Coordinates of C-alpha atoms in Angstrom, one line a residue:
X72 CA -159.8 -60.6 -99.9
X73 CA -157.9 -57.6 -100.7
X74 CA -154.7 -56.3 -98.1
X75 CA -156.9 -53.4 -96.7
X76 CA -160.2 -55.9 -96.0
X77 CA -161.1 -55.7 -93.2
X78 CA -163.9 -58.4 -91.0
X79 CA -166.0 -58.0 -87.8
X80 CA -166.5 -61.1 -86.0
X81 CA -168.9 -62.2 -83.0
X82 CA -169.2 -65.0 -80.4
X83 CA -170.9 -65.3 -76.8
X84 CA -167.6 -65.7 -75.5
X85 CA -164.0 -64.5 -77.0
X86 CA -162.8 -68.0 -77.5
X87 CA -166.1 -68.7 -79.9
X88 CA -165.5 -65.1 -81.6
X89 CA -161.7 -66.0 -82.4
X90 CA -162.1 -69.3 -83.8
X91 CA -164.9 -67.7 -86.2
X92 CA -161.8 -65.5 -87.1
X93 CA -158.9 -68.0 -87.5
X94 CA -161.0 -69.7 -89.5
X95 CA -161.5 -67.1 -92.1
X96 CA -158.7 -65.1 -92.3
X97 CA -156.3 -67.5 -90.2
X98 CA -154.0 -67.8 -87.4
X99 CA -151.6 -64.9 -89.0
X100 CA -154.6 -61.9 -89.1
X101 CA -154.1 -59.0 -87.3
X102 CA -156.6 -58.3 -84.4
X103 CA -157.5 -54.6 -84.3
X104 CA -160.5 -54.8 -81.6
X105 CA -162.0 -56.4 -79.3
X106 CA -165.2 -55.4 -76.9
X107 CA -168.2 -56.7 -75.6
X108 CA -172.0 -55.3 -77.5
X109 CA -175.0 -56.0 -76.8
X110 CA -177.5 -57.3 -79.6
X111 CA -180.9 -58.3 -79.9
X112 CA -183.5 -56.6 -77.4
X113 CA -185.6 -53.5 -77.5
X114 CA -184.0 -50.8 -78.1
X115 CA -180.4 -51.7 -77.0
X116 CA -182.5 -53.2 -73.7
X117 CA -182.5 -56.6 -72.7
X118 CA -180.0 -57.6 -75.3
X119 CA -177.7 -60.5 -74.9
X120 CA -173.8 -59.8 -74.3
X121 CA -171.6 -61.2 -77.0
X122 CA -167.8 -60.4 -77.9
X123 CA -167.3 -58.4 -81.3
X124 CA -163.3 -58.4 -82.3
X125 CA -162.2 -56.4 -85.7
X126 CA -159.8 -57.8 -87.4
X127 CA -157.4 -57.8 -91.2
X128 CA -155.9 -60.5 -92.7
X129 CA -152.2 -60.7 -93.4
X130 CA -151.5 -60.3 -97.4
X131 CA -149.9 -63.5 -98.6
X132 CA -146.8 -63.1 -100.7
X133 CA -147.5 -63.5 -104.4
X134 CA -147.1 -67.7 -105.6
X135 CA -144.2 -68.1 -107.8
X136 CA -144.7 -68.7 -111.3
X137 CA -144.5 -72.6 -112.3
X138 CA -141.3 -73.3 -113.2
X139 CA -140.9 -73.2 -117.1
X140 CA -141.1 -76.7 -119.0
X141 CA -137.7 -78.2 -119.8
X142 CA -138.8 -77.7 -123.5
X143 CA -139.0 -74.0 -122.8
X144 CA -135.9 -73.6 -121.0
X145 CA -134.1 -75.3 -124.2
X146 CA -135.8 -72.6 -126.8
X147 CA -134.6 -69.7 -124.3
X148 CA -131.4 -70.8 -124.0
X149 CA -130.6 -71.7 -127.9
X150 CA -132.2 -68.3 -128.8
X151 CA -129.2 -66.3 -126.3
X152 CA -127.0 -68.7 -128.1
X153 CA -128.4 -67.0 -131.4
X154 CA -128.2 -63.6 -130.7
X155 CA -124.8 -64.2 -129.2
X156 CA -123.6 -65.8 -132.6
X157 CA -124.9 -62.6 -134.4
X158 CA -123.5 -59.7 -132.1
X159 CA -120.1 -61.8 -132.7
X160 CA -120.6 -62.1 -136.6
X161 CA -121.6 -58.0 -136.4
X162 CA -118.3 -57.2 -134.5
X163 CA -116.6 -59.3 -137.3
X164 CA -117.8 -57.6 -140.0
X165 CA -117.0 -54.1 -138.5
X166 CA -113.6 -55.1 -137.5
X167 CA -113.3 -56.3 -141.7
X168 CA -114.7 -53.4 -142.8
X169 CA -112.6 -51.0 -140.8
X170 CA -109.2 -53.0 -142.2
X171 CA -110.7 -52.9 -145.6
X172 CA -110.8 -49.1 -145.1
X173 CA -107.3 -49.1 -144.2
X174 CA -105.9 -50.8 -146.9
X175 CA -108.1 -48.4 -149.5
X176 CA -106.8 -45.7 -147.9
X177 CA -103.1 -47.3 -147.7
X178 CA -104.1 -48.3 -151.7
X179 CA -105.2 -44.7 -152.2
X180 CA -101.9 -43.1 -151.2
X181 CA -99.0 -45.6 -152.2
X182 CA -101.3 -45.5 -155.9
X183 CA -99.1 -41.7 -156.3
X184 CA -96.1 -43.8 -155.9
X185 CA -96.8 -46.3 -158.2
X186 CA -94.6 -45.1 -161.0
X187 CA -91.4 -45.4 -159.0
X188 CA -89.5 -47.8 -159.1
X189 CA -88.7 -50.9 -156.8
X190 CA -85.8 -49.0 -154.9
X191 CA -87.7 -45.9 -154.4
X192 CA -90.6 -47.9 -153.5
X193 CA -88.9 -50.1 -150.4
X194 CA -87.8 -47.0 -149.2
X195 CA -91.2 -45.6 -148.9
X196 CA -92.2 -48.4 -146.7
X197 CA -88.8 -48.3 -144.5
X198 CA -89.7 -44.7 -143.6
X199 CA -92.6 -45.8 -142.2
X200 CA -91.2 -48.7 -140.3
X201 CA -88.6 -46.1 -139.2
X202 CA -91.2 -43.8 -137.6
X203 CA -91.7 -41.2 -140.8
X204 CA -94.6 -39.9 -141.1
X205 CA -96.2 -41.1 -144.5
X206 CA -96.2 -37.4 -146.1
X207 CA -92.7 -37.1 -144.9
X208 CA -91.7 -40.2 -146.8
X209 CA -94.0 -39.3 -149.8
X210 CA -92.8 -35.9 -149.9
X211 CA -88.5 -37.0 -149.9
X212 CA -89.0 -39.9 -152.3
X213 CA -90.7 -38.5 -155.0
X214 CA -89.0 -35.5 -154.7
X215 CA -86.0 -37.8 -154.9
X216 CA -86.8 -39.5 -158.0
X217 CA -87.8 -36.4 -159.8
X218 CA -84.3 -35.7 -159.7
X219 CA -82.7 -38.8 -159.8
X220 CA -79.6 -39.2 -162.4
X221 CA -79.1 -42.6 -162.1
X222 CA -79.8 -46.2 -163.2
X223 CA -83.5 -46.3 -163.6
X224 CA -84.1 -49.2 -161.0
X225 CA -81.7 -48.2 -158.4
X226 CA -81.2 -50.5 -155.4
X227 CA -81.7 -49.7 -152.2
X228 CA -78.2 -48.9 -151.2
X229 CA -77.8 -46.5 -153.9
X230 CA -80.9 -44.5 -153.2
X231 CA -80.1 -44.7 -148.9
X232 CA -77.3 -41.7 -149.1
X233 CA -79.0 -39.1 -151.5
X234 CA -82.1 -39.9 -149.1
X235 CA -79.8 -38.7 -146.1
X236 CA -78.7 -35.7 -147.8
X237 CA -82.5 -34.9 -148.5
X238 CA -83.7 -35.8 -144.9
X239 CA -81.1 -34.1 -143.3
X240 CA -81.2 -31.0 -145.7
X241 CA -85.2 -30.3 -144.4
X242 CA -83.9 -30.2 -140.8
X243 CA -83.2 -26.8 -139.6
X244 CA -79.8 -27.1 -137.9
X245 CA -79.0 -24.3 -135.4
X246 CA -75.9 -25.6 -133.9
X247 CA -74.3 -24.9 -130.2
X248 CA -75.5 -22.0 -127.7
X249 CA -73.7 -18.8 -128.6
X250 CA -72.1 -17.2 -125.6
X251 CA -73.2 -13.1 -125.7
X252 CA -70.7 -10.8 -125.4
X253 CA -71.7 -8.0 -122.5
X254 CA -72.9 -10.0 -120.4
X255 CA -73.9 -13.7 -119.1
X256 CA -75.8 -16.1 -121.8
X257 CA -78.7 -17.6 -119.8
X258 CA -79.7 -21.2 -121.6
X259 CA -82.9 -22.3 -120.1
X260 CA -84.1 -26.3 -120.6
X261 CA -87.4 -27.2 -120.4
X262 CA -89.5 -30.6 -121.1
X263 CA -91.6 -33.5 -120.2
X264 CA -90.3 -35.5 -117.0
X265 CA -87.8 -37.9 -117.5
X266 CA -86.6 -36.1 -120.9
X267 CA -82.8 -36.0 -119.5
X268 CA -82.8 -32.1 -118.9
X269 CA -80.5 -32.4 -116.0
X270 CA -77.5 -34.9 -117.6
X271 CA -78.1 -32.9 -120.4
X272 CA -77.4 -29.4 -118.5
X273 CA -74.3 -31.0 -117.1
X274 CA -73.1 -31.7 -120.3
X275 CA -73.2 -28.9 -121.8
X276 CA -71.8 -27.6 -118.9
X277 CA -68.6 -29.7 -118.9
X278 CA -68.5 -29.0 -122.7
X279 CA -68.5 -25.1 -122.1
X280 CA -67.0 -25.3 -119.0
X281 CA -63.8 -27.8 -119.2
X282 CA -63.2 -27.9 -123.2
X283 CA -64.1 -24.0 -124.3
X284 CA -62.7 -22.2 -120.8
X285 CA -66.0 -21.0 -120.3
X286 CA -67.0 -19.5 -116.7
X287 CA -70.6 -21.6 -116.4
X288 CA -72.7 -21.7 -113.4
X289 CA -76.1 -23.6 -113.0
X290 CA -79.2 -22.5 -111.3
X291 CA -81.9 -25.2 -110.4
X292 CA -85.6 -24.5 -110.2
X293 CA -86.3 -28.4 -110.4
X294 CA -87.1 -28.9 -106.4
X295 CA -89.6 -30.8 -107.4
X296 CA -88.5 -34.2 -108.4
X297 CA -87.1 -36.4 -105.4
X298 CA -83.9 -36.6 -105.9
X299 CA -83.1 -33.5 -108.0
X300 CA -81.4 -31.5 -105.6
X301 CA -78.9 -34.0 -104.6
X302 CA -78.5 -35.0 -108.8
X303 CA -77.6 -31.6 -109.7
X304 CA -75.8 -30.7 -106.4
X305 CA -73.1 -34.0 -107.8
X306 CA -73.0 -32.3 -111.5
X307 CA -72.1 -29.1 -109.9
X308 CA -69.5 -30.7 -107.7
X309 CA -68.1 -32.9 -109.9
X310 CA -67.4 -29.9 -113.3
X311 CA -66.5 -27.2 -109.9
X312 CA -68.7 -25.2 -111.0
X313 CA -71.4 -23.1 -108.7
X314 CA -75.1 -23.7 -108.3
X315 CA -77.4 -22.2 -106.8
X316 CA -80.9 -24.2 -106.2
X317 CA -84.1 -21.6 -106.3
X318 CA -86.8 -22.7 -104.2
X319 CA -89.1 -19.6 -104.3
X320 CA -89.3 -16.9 -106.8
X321 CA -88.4 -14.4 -104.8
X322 CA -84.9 -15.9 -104.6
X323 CA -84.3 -15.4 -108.4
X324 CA -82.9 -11.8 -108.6
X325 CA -80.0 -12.6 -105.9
X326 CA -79.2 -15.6 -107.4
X327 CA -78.9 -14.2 -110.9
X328 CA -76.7 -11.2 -109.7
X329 CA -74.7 -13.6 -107.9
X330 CA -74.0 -14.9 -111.6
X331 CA -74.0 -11.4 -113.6
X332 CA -69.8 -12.4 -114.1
X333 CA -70.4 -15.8 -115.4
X334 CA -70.1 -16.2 -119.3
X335 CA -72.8 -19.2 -119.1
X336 CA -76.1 -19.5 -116.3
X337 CA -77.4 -23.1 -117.4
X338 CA -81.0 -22.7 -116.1
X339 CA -82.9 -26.3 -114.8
X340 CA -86.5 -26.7 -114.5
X341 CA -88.9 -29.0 -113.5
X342 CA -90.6 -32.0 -115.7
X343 CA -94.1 -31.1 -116.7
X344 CA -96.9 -32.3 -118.1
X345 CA -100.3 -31.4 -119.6
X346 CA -102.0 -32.2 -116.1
X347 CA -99.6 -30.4 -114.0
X348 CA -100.6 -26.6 -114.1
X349 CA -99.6 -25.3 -110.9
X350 CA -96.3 -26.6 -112.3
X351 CA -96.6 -25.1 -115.6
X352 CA -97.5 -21.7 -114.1
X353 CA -94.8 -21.0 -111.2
X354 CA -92.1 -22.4 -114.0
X355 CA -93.5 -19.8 -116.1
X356 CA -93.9 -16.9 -113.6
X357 CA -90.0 -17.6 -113.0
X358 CA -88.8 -17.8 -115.9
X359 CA -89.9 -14.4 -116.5
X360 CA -87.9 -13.0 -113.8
X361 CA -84.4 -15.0 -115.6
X362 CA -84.8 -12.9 -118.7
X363 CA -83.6 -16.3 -120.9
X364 CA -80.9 -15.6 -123.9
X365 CA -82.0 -19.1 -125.1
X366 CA -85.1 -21.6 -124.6
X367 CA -84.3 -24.9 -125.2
X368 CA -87.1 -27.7 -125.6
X369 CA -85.6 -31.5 -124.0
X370 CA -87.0 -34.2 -125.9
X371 CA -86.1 -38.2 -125.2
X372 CA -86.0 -40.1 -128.7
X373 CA -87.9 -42.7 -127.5
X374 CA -91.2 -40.7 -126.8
X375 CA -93.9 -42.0 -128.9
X376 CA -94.7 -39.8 -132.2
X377 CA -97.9 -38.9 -130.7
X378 CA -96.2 -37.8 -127.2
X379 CA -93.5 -36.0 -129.2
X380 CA -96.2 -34.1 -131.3
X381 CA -97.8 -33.7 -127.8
X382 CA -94.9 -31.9 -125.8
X383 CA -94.0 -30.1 -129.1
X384 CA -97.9 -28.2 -128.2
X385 CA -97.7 -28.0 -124.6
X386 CA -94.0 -26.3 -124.4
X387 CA -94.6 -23.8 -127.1
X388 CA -95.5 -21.0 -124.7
X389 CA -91.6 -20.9 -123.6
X390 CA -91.1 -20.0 -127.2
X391 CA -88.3 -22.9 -127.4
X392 CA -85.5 -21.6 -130.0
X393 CA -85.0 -24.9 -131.0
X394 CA -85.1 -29.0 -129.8
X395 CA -82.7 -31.1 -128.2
X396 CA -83.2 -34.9 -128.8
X397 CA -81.8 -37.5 -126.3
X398 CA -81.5 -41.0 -126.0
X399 CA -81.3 -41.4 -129.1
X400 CA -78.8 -44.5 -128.1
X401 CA -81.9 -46.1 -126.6
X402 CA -84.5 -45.6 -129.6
X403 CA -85.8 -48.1 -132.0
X404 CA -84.7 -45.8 -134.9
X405 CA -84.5 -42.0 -134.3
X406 CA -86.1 -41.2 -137.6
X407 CA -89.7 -40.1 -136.1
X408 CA -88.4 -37.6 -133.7
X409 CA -86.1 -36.0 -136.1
X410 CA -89.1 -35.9 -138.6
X411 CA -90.9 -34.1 -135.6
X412 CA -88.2 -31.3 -135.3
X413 CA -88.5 -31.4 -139.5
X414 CA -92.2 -30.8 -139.6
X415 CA -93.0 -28.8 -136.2
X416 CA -90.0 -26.1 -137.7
X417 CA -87.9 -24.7 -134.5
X418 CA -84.4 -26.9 -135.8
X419 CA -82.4 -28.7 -133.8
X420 CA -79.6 -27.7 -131.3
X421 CA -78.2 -30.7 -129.7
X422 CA -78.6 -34.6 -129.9
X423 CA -77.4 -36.8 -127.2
X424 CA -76.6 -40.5 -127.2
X425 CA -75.8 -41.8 -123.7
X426 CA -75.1 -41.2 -120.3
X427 CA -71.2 -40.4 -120.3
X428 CA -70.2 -36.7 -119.4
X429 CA -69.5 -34.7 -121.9
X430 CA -68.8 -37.3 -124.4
X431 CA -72.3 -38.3 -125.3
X432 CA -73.6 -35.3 -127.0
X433 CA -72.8 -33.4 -130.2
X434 CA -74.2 -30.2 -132.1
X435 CA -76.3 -30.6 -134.5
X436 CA -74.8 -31.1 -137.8
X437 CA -75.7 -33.0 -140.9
X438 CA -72.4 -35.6 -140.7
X439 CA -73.2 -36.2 -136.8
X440 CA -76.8 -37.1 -137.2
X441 CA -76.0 -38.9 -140.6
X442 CA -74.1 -41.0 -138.5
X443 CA -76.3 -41.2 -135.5
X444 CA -79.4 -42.6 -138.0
X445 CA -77.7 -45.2 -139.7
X446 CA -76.4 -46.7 -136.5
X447 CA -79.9 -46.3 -134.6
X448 CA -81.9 -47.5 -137.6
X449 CA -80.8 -50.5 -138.1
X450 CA -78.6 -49.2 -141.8
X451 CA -75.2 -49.3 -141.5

């Protein structure tokens, strides 16, 4: 019997009439009517009485299957075991393939450098290991031996200072803010949060400030970070010189007149990143309004090459004259960063190596960061 059957029964009483019906269809069927007909007779007349009730059976859930036999069960289970074995051997193979790649490709370049010699060679690897980028380290060594003069198989610590000099010669170095004459000289930092644009303001500040005789002021737009305010407020206080903290835009052309005498307005801004827009923006809608002498981009030695490369993109907009690098006390090496400024062109202003004011930072100059990368990498 199908779900929508559905069955008449009859009976001369309704006890005989439902009994017909629990038999059939059971005690669970759903009664839909009941009255009293008359059948037989002439007619409809002189009939007998008898009780008709309508009813549909209750569908029965489907059985479930027969459990599976134990021999079954085994075959299923040994065949997941199988396929299991063979995405695992697949994944194997891919992750072999992909190093075999790797070392064809690593094969493919290092075979241009397989006519120098062991010292060159080493080196090429070591600029790796120091963060180089592998056409940077290409590039200086066989540039290097090309014009080498000396012993044929030079060690390494002969070929480590002409690699300096080479290094250092392809940075661009544009050395210390120049103070305009005719008016103030209004140095703007900008850069990725937690690049050290504020310790870095306040020493340049004490630099200018204590050791040159320089009138300096510093005007914070970083209201932002918790914590700025109060930072900066403590730099002012400590070099006694005035600040002014810039909250909304509007505020800019007092607070730059109020500074029109100074020699040197160090300009603060706010950390951004890629994701932070509104940020981006508003810094950019106000630094319009401060008319910058100089743009400098804040970068923290230890960022990753691929975050370095990164802020390098997102900051160009400011049209950074050049890059300041700091931390370089806390990075593995301090090679990849300065390969950065190399490569992404703008030179290098500043570098910073700690957090003692004004000690800890230094224009940049070839005998300075010479100094700076044999300590940090590991060389000296």
């Amino acid at each position: 019997m199908t779900a929508a059957e559905v069955r008449t029964y009859t009976g001369a009483s309704l006890a005989e009439a439902l009994a017909a019906l629990k038999s059939d269809l059971g005690r669970d069927a759903t009664i839909l009517r009941t009255r009293k007909v008359r059948r037989g007779g002439l007619f409809g007349l002189f009939g007998r009485e008898v009780v008709e009730i309508t009813a549909r059976a209750v569908p029965r859930p489907a059985a479930d299957p027969p459990p599976r036999p134990a021999t079954e069960r085994l075959v299923s289970k040994a065949l997941d075991r199988d396929r299991a074995q063979r995405e695992d051997r697949v994944r194997r193979d891919l992750a072999e393939i992909k190093a075999l790649a790797h070392d064809l490709v690593l094969h493919s370049k290092e075979h241009h450098l397989s006519q120098l010699s062991e010292g060159f060679f080493s080196w090429y690897r070591r600029l790796a290991e120091l963060g180089v980028a592998e056409a940077t380290a290409q590039e200086l060594l066989m540039g290097l031996a090309a014009e080498w003069r000396g012993r044929a198989n030079p060690g390494r610590e002969e070929v480590l200072e002409p690699l300096l000099d080479r290094f250092l010669a392809s940075i661009r170095m544009n050395g210390p803010i120049e103070l305009r004459a005719g008016g103030p000289t209004r140095v703007v930092l900008v850069g990725p949060p937690g690049s050290g644009k504020s310790t870095t303001l306040a020493k340049l500040a004490s630099s200018f400030a204590l050791q040159q005789g320089a009138s300096v002021a510093i005007l914070s737009l970083d209201t932002n970070r918790v914590g700025a305010a109060e930072q900066i407020s403590a730099y002012a206080s400590m070099l006694n010189v005035p600040l002014a903290i810039v909250r909304e835009p509007e505020e800019l052309p007092s607070r730059l007149a109020e500074f029109s005498a100074r020699r040197l307005v160090l300009v603060d801004t706010r950390g951004l990143t890629e994701k932070d827009r509104a940020g981006f923006d508003r810094t950019a809608s106000m630094l319009r309004s401060v008319e910058a002498s100089e743009v400098h981009l804040v970068l923290p030695a230890t960022l990753t090459p691929s975050c370095a490369e990164a802020s390098v993109r997102l900051f160009r907009p400011f049209r950074p004259r050049s890059l300041i690098v700091t931390k370089l006390d806390e990075a593995v090496t301090g090679w990849g960063i300065l390969d950065l400024v190399r490569r992404f062109g703008g030179g290098l202003s500043y570098v910073t190596f700690g957090q003692s004011v004004p000690e800890d930072v230094a224009a940049a100059a070839p005998e300075s960061i010479r100094r700076v990368l044999r300590a940090v990498g590991g060389l000296d």
